[in-house]
Amino acid sequence: MASIRTIAKNAGALFVGLIIYNVLGFFITMYTARYLGATGFGILSLALSITGIFAVFSDLGLSTLMIRDVARDKSLTDRYVTNVSILKILLAGLTFGLVALTVTVLGYPKLISTVIYLITVSTVLNAFATVLTAVFQANEKMEYMSVNYILTGVLLTVGTAIGIYYGLDVVYFAYVYVVSSLFVLIPTTIIYLWKFSLPELELDLSFWRPVLKEAWPFGVTGLLVNIYYWVDSVILSVLIGTEVVGWYNAAYKLIVVILFIPSVLNMTIFPVMSRLYVKSEDSLRYVYEKYFKYMAIIAIPMGVGTTLLANKIILLIFGSQYTPSVVALQILIWSSVIIFLSGAFTILVQTSNKQMVVTQITAVNVVLNVVLNLILIPHFSYIAASVVTVVTELSAFLLGLRVVSNMGYGLTRKDLSYLIKAVLASGVMALFIAYFNNMNLFVLILLGTAVYFAVLYLIRGFDKEDISIVKNILNR
């Protein structure tokens, strides 16, 4: 229960920050997309996609390794901060070189190239900030990370508002990301020095080789994940055009906002499960099983509801010029459902020192993703990209399930029972939404959610242990 309370405390702190960040991000996306139009929004989205792929080279998994190792041994903090910071200076050069090569090979015009290079600067600045936020996460001080998210959201919002008010172009919006990243790095450094003191300079070149050897599977996994998250936008830009990239990313950005929920839990659970792996197998299993259950309870109705309400959502947020995005959202939402369900598998494998397995699974899926996109996008455009994203996530889920089953953590009858109950409750909710479809969107979402949880409670989707956990979290 102590671990559950720790997770709840940190998740709560992160949740506040990410709620504010994502609410602001929602309005940033909405007004930017409306202001720039599908073509301008497509250019900005393309730049974020390309730099999203190459962002991994500015880190190479070092931050993830820091979190895991420092969570287990706090005395490693200074050594990691010093040496990883220096390594990231070298990695920044590598990142810029790879982005420049890609822009040249793909032959993007000057406007698009400029936006891409500016977003790359922002990515590199963020990479330096992650050295310090990795220490925050390893020490389970998520409130400091929350401050970063809030500050980032506020800066991007102010920058976006200024750009729209003065009628500035897409290049300005790229500069907003650079300035925001710089202004977040500064207070992050101040918080670190205030709460964790000035690190001792422990430059140790002999430390680099074993760290890079241990970190690279995390980095390769991150690269592969980013490729199959973002490569569809790049392929669309080359084969179809930036307007279609804009339509596709209008739906995709909404999916990214939704994924803040597993993101919060992953960041809070990772250091906890890293400790439990070496201290208590029973506690590790307990946290893992609860994580999977609660993600299923959230994900399934989210997929059903979004599918039914996609038309209302897109027209409200982006307007009629983004009508083609409706189908994309109806398809893409199911990739989020699968990500919610498979998150427990990934965290379990990574905290069990089996990060290479995750890398191998991701490699299989990135090949699947790229090949299917290259074959299908020329014929079915962004609809193909949406379907391929779901297929890729389903493949990752099935392979992950196989791995954890071999580790003795497969789905039990109880897990399947909860999945079935979530599906049944979602079915009742779907009938309610379909019948009252003319109702106001926000009212319909609230009432639909209430119907879902009421039905889930009546069919015993929650047990006494779940209620006990909630009471424990609330210290009752």
XYZ file of C-alpha atoms in Angstrom:
476
model
C 0.000 0.000 0.000
C 2.950 2.329 0.654
C 4.013 1.950 -2.985
C 0.462 2.656 -4.155
C 0.363 5.812 -2.020
C 3.729 6.947 -3.410
C 2.538 6.374 -6.962
C -0.704 8.231 -6.223
C 1.143 11.217 -4.712
C 3.514 11.547 -7.644
C 0.818 10.831 -10.210
C -1.286 13.545 -8.603
C 1.526 16.085 -8.828
C 2.244 15.203 -12.445
C -1.436 15.020 -13.265
C -1.968 18.632 -12.213
C 0.938 19.807 -14.345
C -0.026 17.728 -17.350
C -3.702 18.654 -17.087
C -2.753 22.325 -17.285
C -0.206 21.626 -20.030
C -2.644 19.582 -22.105
C -5.554 21.976 -21.631
C -3.306 24.787 -22.840
C -1.955 22.497 -25.571
C -5.500 21.777 -26.669
C -6.179 25.466 -27.237
C -2.745 25.968 -28.832
C -3.464 23.197 -31.325
C -6.997 24.413 -31.996
C -6.133 28.060 -32.635
C -2.871 27.324 -34.453
C -4.613 24.890 -36.790
C -7.448 27.320 -37.474
C -5.091 30.295 -37.945
C -2.435 28.629 -40.124
C -4.893 26.503 -42.101
C -4.286 22.898 -43.100
C -1.169 23.712 -45.173
C 0.595 25.899 -42.573
C -0.403 23.574 -39.757
C 0.877 20.705 -41.891
C 4.302 22.376 -42.216
C 4.577 22.874 -38.447
C 3.381 19.303 -37.809
C 5.879 17.948 -40.327
C 8.722 19.786 -38.569
C 7.635 18.375 -35.217
C 7.449 14.902 -36.779
C 10.949 14.980 -38.278
C 12.542 16.393 -35.136
C 10.483 13.957 -33.082
C 12.195 11.101 -34.925
C 15.713 12.501 -34.514
C 15.195 13.753 -30.948
C 16.313 10.314 -29.757
C 19.852 10.998 -30.988
C 20.106 13.924 -28.564
C 19.575 11.500 -25.664
C 20.216 7.883 -26.817
C 18.330 6.481 -23.838
C 20.677 8.071 -21.282
C 17.865 9.800 -19.383
C 15.877 6.589 -19.004
C 18.958 4.752 -17.746
C 19.614 7.605 -15.301
C 16.118 7.287 -13.869
C 16.441 3.543 -13.370
C 19.941 3.575 -11.863
C 19.627 6.694 -9.709
C 16.295 5.428 -8.362
C 18.204 2.392 -7.087
C 21.364 4.222 -5.937
C 21.197 7.974 -5.239
C 24.998 8.208 -4.904
C 25.278 7.932 -8.694
C 23.537 11.292 -9.216
C 26.553 13.575 -9.647
C 28.423 11.137 -11.863
C 25.449 10.789 -14.171
C 24.621 14.525 -14.312
C 28.184 15.539 -15.189
C 28.996 12.861 -17.728
C 25.607 12.719 -19.434
C 25.542 16.527 -19.802
C 28.896 16.431 -21.598
C 27.783 13.518 -23.763
C 24.716 15.470 -24.797
C 26.849 18.296 -26.185
C 28.325 15.783 -28.617
C 24.920 14.265 -29.311
C 23.504 17.705 -30.144
C 25.945 17.963 -33.053
C 24.960 14.486 -34.221
C 21.273 15.424 -34.112
C 21.727 18.576 -36.191
C 23.800 16.669 -38.744
C 21.165 13.965 -39.199
C 18.326 16.485 -39.514
C 20.285 18.498 -42.103
C 21.004 15.345 -44.104
C 17.325 14.348 -44.073
C 16.134 17.804 -45.151
C 18.647 17.800 -48.021
C 17.794 14.301 -49.221
C 14.031 14.900 -49.129
C 14.474 18.234 -50.912
C 12.168 20.360 -48.781
C 11.840 24.034 -49.822
C 13.421 26.835 -47.792
C 10.339 27.656 -45.706
C 9.843 24.088 -44.527
C 13.600 23.623 -43.950
C 13.771 26.751 -41.785
C 10.887 25.589 -39.603
C 12.489 22.148 -39.214
C 15.856 23.592 -38.153
C 14.249 25.871 -35.571
C 12.258 23.021 -34.028
C 15.525 21.027 -33.907
C 17.090 23.758 -31.747
C 14.151 23.437 -29.371
C 14.607 19.657 -29.277
C 18.271 19.943 -28.310
C 17.490 22.409 -25.519
C 14.871 19.998 -24.195
C 17.455 17.209 -24.219
C 19.628 19.125 -21.752
C 16.638 19.758 -19.507
C 15.913 16.008 -19.369
C 19.242 15.410 -17.615
C 17.920 17.297 -14.600
C 14.312 16.123 -14.822
C 15.631 12.550 -14.845
C 17.020 13.244 -11.355
C 13.653 14.659 -10.280
C 11.900 11.540 -11.522
C 14.422 9.140 -9.993
C 13.921 10.843 -6.618
C 10.136 10.723 -7.148
C 9.856 14.520 -6.964
C 7.265 14.821 -9.682
C 6.082 18.215 -8.482
C 9.220 19.765 -10.015
C 8.456 18.126 -13.346
C 4.927 19.455 -13.020
C 6.309 23.000 -12.817
C 8.128 22.402 -16.108
C 4.989 21.271 -17.870
C 2.972 24.227 -16.616
C 5.679 26.725 -17.596
C 6.032 25.159 -21.055
C 2.285 25.322 -21.617
C 2.054 28.948 -20.508
C 4.982 30.063 -22.680
C 3.646 28.291 -25.775
C 0.187 29.729 -25.162
C 1.457 33.298 -24.806
C 3.680 32.913 -27.874
C 0.815 31.503 -29.923
C -1.551 34.289 -28.845
C 0.993 36.941 -29.834
C 1.546 35.305 -33.221
C -2.175 35.168 -34.002
C -2.803 38.716 -32.749
C -0.072 40.214 -34.950
C -0.763 37.926 -37.925
C 2.697 36.313 -37.994
C 3.712 33.372 -40.187
C 4.612 29.731 -39.489
C 8.316 30.558 -38.987
C 7.390 32.688 -35.994
C 5.511 29.744 -34.474
C 8.684 27.658 -34.786
C 10.604 30.380 -32.906
C 8.010 30.115 -30.119
C 9.151 26.530 -29.477
C 12.802 27.617 -29.274
C 12.154 30.438 -26.816
C 9.876 28.261 -24.695
C 12.500 25.493 -24.438
C 15.181 27.984 -23.425
C 13.008 29.612 -20.779
C 12.121 26.196 -19.339
C 15.755 25.054 -19.159
C 16.708 28.030 -16.980
C 14.220 27.474 -14.092
C 14.805 23.710 -14.305
C 18.475 24.338 -13.607
C 17.618 26.716 -10.750
C 15.286 24.154 -9.141
C 17.938 21.458 -9.414
C 20.616 23.624 -7.791
C 18.169 24.684 -5.073
C 16.862 21.239 -4.179
C 19.772 18.953 -5.051
C 22.810 21.255 -4.701
C 25.606 21.939 -7.166
C 26.802 18.596 -8.557
C 30.425 17.611 -8.077
C 32.246 17.539 -11.392
C 32.952 13.830 -11.779
C 34.158 13.650 -15.360
C 34.953 9.990 -15.937
C 35.603 8.892 -19.512
C 35.745 5.267 -18.378
C 32.124 5.697 -17.262
C 30.967 6.597 -20.771
C 31.428 3.233 -22.448
C 29.443 1.072 -19.975
C 26.724 3.737 -19.696
C 26.311 4.026 -23.460
C 26.367 0.235 -23.762
C 23.586 -0.056 -21.185
C 21.584 2.929 -22.469
C 21.584 2.268 -26.186
C 18.731 -0.283 -26.123
C 16.553 2.411 -24.500
C 17.716 4.848 -27.179
C 17.125 2.483 -30.080
C 13.695 1.645 -28.684
C 12.903 5.355 -28.445
C 14.114 5.920 -32.012
C 12.029 3.066 -33.354
C 8.956 4.199 -31.410
C 9.368 7.742 -32.718
C 9.790 6.475 -36.267
C 6.501 4.663 -36.284
C 4.808 7.519 -34.439
C 6.010 10.212 -36.836
C 7.149 8.622 -40.107
C 3.602 8.560 -41.486
C 3.534 12.369 -41.501
C 6.881 12.475 -43.313
C 5.708 9.949 -45.921
C 2.444 11.860 -46.370
C 4.378 15.099 -46.921
C 6.541 13.532 -49.631
C 3.883 11.462 -51.424
C 0.686 13.497 -50.913
C 1.320 17.046 -49.573
C 1.401 19.211 -46.450
C -2.364 19.932 -46.508
C -3.078 16.255 -45.928
C -0.424 16.246 -43.191
C -2.463 18.997 -41.557
C -5.704 16.984 -41.732
C -4.012 13.897 -40.360
C -2.237 15.722 -37.564
C -5.387 17.521 -36.420
C -6.656 14.098 -35.338
C -3.218 12.889 -34.280
C -2.637 15.860 -31.960
C -5.832 15.003 -30.097
C -4.546 11.450 -29.637
C -1.256 12.790 -28.249
C -3.206 14.888 -25.724
C -5.140 11.807 -24.578
C -1.906 9.872 -24.062
C -0.920 12.136 -21.182
C -2.775 9.710 -18.895
C -0.502 6.686 -19.445
C 2.419 9.103 -19.691
C 1.783 10.314 -16.129
C 1.487 6.791 -14.793
C 4.528 5.534 -16.697
C 6.722 8.300 -15.300
C 5.540 7.723 -11.743
C 5.482 3.927 -11.841
C 8.858 3.420 -13.570
C 11.092 4.364 -10.596
C 8.780 2.547 -8.166
C 8.777 -0.676 -10.167
C 12.547 -0.359 -10.659
C 12.948 -0.467 -6.867
C 10.400 -3.248 -6.390
C 12.161 -5.421 -8.969
C 15.143 -5.783 -6.654
C 13.212 -5.716 -3.366
C 9.797 -7.384 -3.621
C 8.454 -9.546 -6.444
C 5.011 -9.736 -4.825
C 4.714 -5.956 -4.671
C 5.953 -5.674 -8.256
C 3.247 -8.075 -9.442
C 0.596 -6.231 -7.438
C 1.438 -2.837 -8.955
C 1.663 -4.336 -12.456
C -1.738 -6.036 -12.255
C -3.486 -2.945 -10.898
C -1.891 -0.786 -13.566
C -3.223 -3.015 -16.348
C -6.708 -3.164 -14.846
C -7.126 0.578 -14.381
C -5.796 1.331 -17.867
C -8.376 -1.083 -19.329
C -11.174 0.583 -17.368
C -10.181 3.985 -18.780
C -9.193 3.025 -22.327
C -12.121 0.988 -23.604
C -14.917 3.553 -23.020
C -12.592 6.280 -24.300
C -12.283 4.438 -27.608
C -16.008 3.796 -27.928
C -17.027 7.331 -26.985
C -14.523 9.062 -29.262
C -15.532 6.906 -32.216
C -19.171 7.937 -31.804
C -18.462 11.613 -31.134
C -15.556 12.225 -33.543
C -17.611 14.377 -35.906
C -18.750 16.703 -33.115
C -15.231 16.889 -31.664
C -13.442 17.765 -34.922
C -16.000 20.348 -36.066
C -16.011 22.037 -32.654
C -12.249 22.214 -32.303
C -10.945 22.732 -35.839
C -13.920 23.782 -37.947
C -15.339 22.510 -41.235
C -12.011 22.844 -43.122
C -10.819 19.815 -41.117
C -13.842 17.582 -41.863
C -11.498 14.948 -43.425
C -9.932 14.559 -39.961
C -13.093 12.917 -38.560
C -12.389 9.487 -40.045
C -8.743 9.710 -38.988
C -9.772 10.365 -35.394
C -12.278 7.490 -35.400
C -9.491 5.135 -36.444
C -6.557 6.586 -34.502
C -8.350 6.551 -31.158
C -8.042 2.762 -31.122
C -4.263 3.044 -31.257
C -4.539 4.963 -27.972
C -6.697 2.242 -26.457
C -4.045 -0.339 -27.301
C -1.251 1.895 -25.949
C -3.119 2.204 -22.647
C -3.416 -1.594 -22.422
C 0.178 -2.370 -23.412
C 1.820 0.219 -21.138
C 2.045 -2.239 -18.236
C 3.919 -4.732 -20.429
C 6.560 -2.203 -21.492
C 7.188 -0.872 -17.982
C 7.470 -4.389 -16.534
C 9.995 -5.499 -19.144
C 12.106 -2.325 -18.853
C 12.239 -2.413 -15.062
C 13.217 -6.102 -15.215
C 16.473 -5.242 -17.047
C 15.084 -6.670 -20.292
C 15.107 -3.462 -22.285
C 16.610 -5.280 -25.271
C 13.371 -7.277 -25.592
C 11.413 -4.031 -25.929
C 13.921 -2.903 -28.554
C 13.428 -6.103 -30.543
C 9.639 -5.846 -30.423
C 9.777 -2.219 -31.468
C 12.139 -3.030 -34.355
C 9.673 -5.569 -35.733
C 6.851 -3.069 -35.541
C 8.698 -0.142 -37.049
C 9.518 -2.261 -40.106
C 5.859 -3.281 -40.301
C 4.769 0.343 -39.948
C 7.096 1.805 -42.573
C 6.465 -0.943 -45.134
C 2.681 -0.742 -44.799
C 2.735 3.070 -44.978
C 4.861 3.049 -48.135
C 2.543 0.515 -49.769
C -0.821 1.933 -48.694
C -0.416 5.732 -48.403
C -0.087 6.290 -52.184
C -3.492 4.619 -52.622
C -5.425 5.549 -49.472
C -3.630 8.677 -48.183
C -4.112 9.587 -44.524
C -6.744 6.874 -44.004
C -4.025 4.300 -44.639
C -1.692 6.075 -42.199
C -4.388 5.912 -39.523
C -5.096 2.210 -40.034
C -1.396 1.330 -40.117
C -0.880 3.096 -36.784
C -3.554 0.909 -35.174
C -2.171 -2.268 -36.762
C 1.306 -1.436 -35.482
C 0.103 -0.873 -31.934
C -1.890 -4.116 -32.015
C 1.212 -5.994 -33.115
C 3.210 -4.414 -30.267
C 0.486 -5.382 -27.792
C 0.411 -9.032 -28.867
C 4.202 -9.390 -28.856
C 4.418 -7.671 -25.459
C 1.740 -9.955 -24.060
C 3.716 -12.965 -25.221
C 6.874 -11.718 -23.481
C 5.245 -10.969 -20.122
C 3.358 -14.266 -20.283
C 6.696 -16.061 -20.582
C 7.817 -14.087 -17.517
C 4.801 -15.373 -15.592
C 2.789 -12.138 -15.823
C 0.256 -13.027 -18.522
C -3.426 -12.139 -18.484
C -5.345 -14.072 -15.839
C -9.034 -15.019 -15.837
C -9.609 -12.086 -13.510
C -7.963 -9.719 -16.006
C -10.136 -11.052 -18.826
C -13.198 -10.708 -16.609
C -12.479 -7.021 -16.031
C -11.900 -6.491 -19.770
C -15.260 -8.077 -20.576
C -17.013 -5.968 -17.949
C -15.413 -2.794 -19.329
C -16.633 -3.750 -22.817
C -20.179 -4.422 -21.554
C -20.339 -1.120 -19.662
C -18.963 0.681 -22.739
C -21.691 -0.943 -24.845
C -24.394 0.483 -22.600
C -22.687 3.856 -22.742
C -22.606 3.637 -26.559
C -26.358 3.055 -26.686
C -26.891 6.084 -24.452
C -24.670 8.294 -26.636
C -26.336 7.106 -29.849
C -29.832 7.765 -28.489
C -29.017 11.248 -27.143
C -26.616 12.208 -29.944
C -28.252 15.613 -30.483
C -27.343 16.691 -26.966
C -24.552 19.206 -26.251
C -21.158 17.528 -26.651
C -19.824 18.326 -23.179
C -23.052 17.293 -21.448
C -23.098 14.094 -23.486
C -19.516 13.261 -22.474
C -20.234 13.831 -18.775
C -23.464 11.839 -18.790
C -21.938 9.083 -20.900
C -19.052 8.775 -18.443
C -21.492 8.631 -15.529
C -23.496 5.887 -17.256
C -20.335 3.883 -17.928
C -19.066 3.935 -14.332
C -22.549 3.296 -12.934
C -22.936 0.186 -15.076
C -19.373 -0.922 -14.303
C -20.100 -0.625 -10.590
C -23.369 -2.578 -10.891
C -21.679 -5.463 -12.709
C -18.858 -5.451 -10.123
C -16.096 -4.041 -12.283
C -14.614 -2.736 -9.028
C -13.850 -4.961 -6.045
C -13.218 -4.350 -2.330
C -9.490 -4.130 -2.940
C -9.978 -1.256 -5.393
C -12.110 0.606 -2.874
C -9.483 -0.042 -0.223
C -6.788 1.402 -2.475
C -8.805 4.572 -3.035
C -9.359 4.986 0.698
C -5.661 4.403 1.350
C -4.710 7.016 -1.201
C -7.062 9.478 0.439
C -5.641 8.485 3.887
C -9.086 7.491 5.118
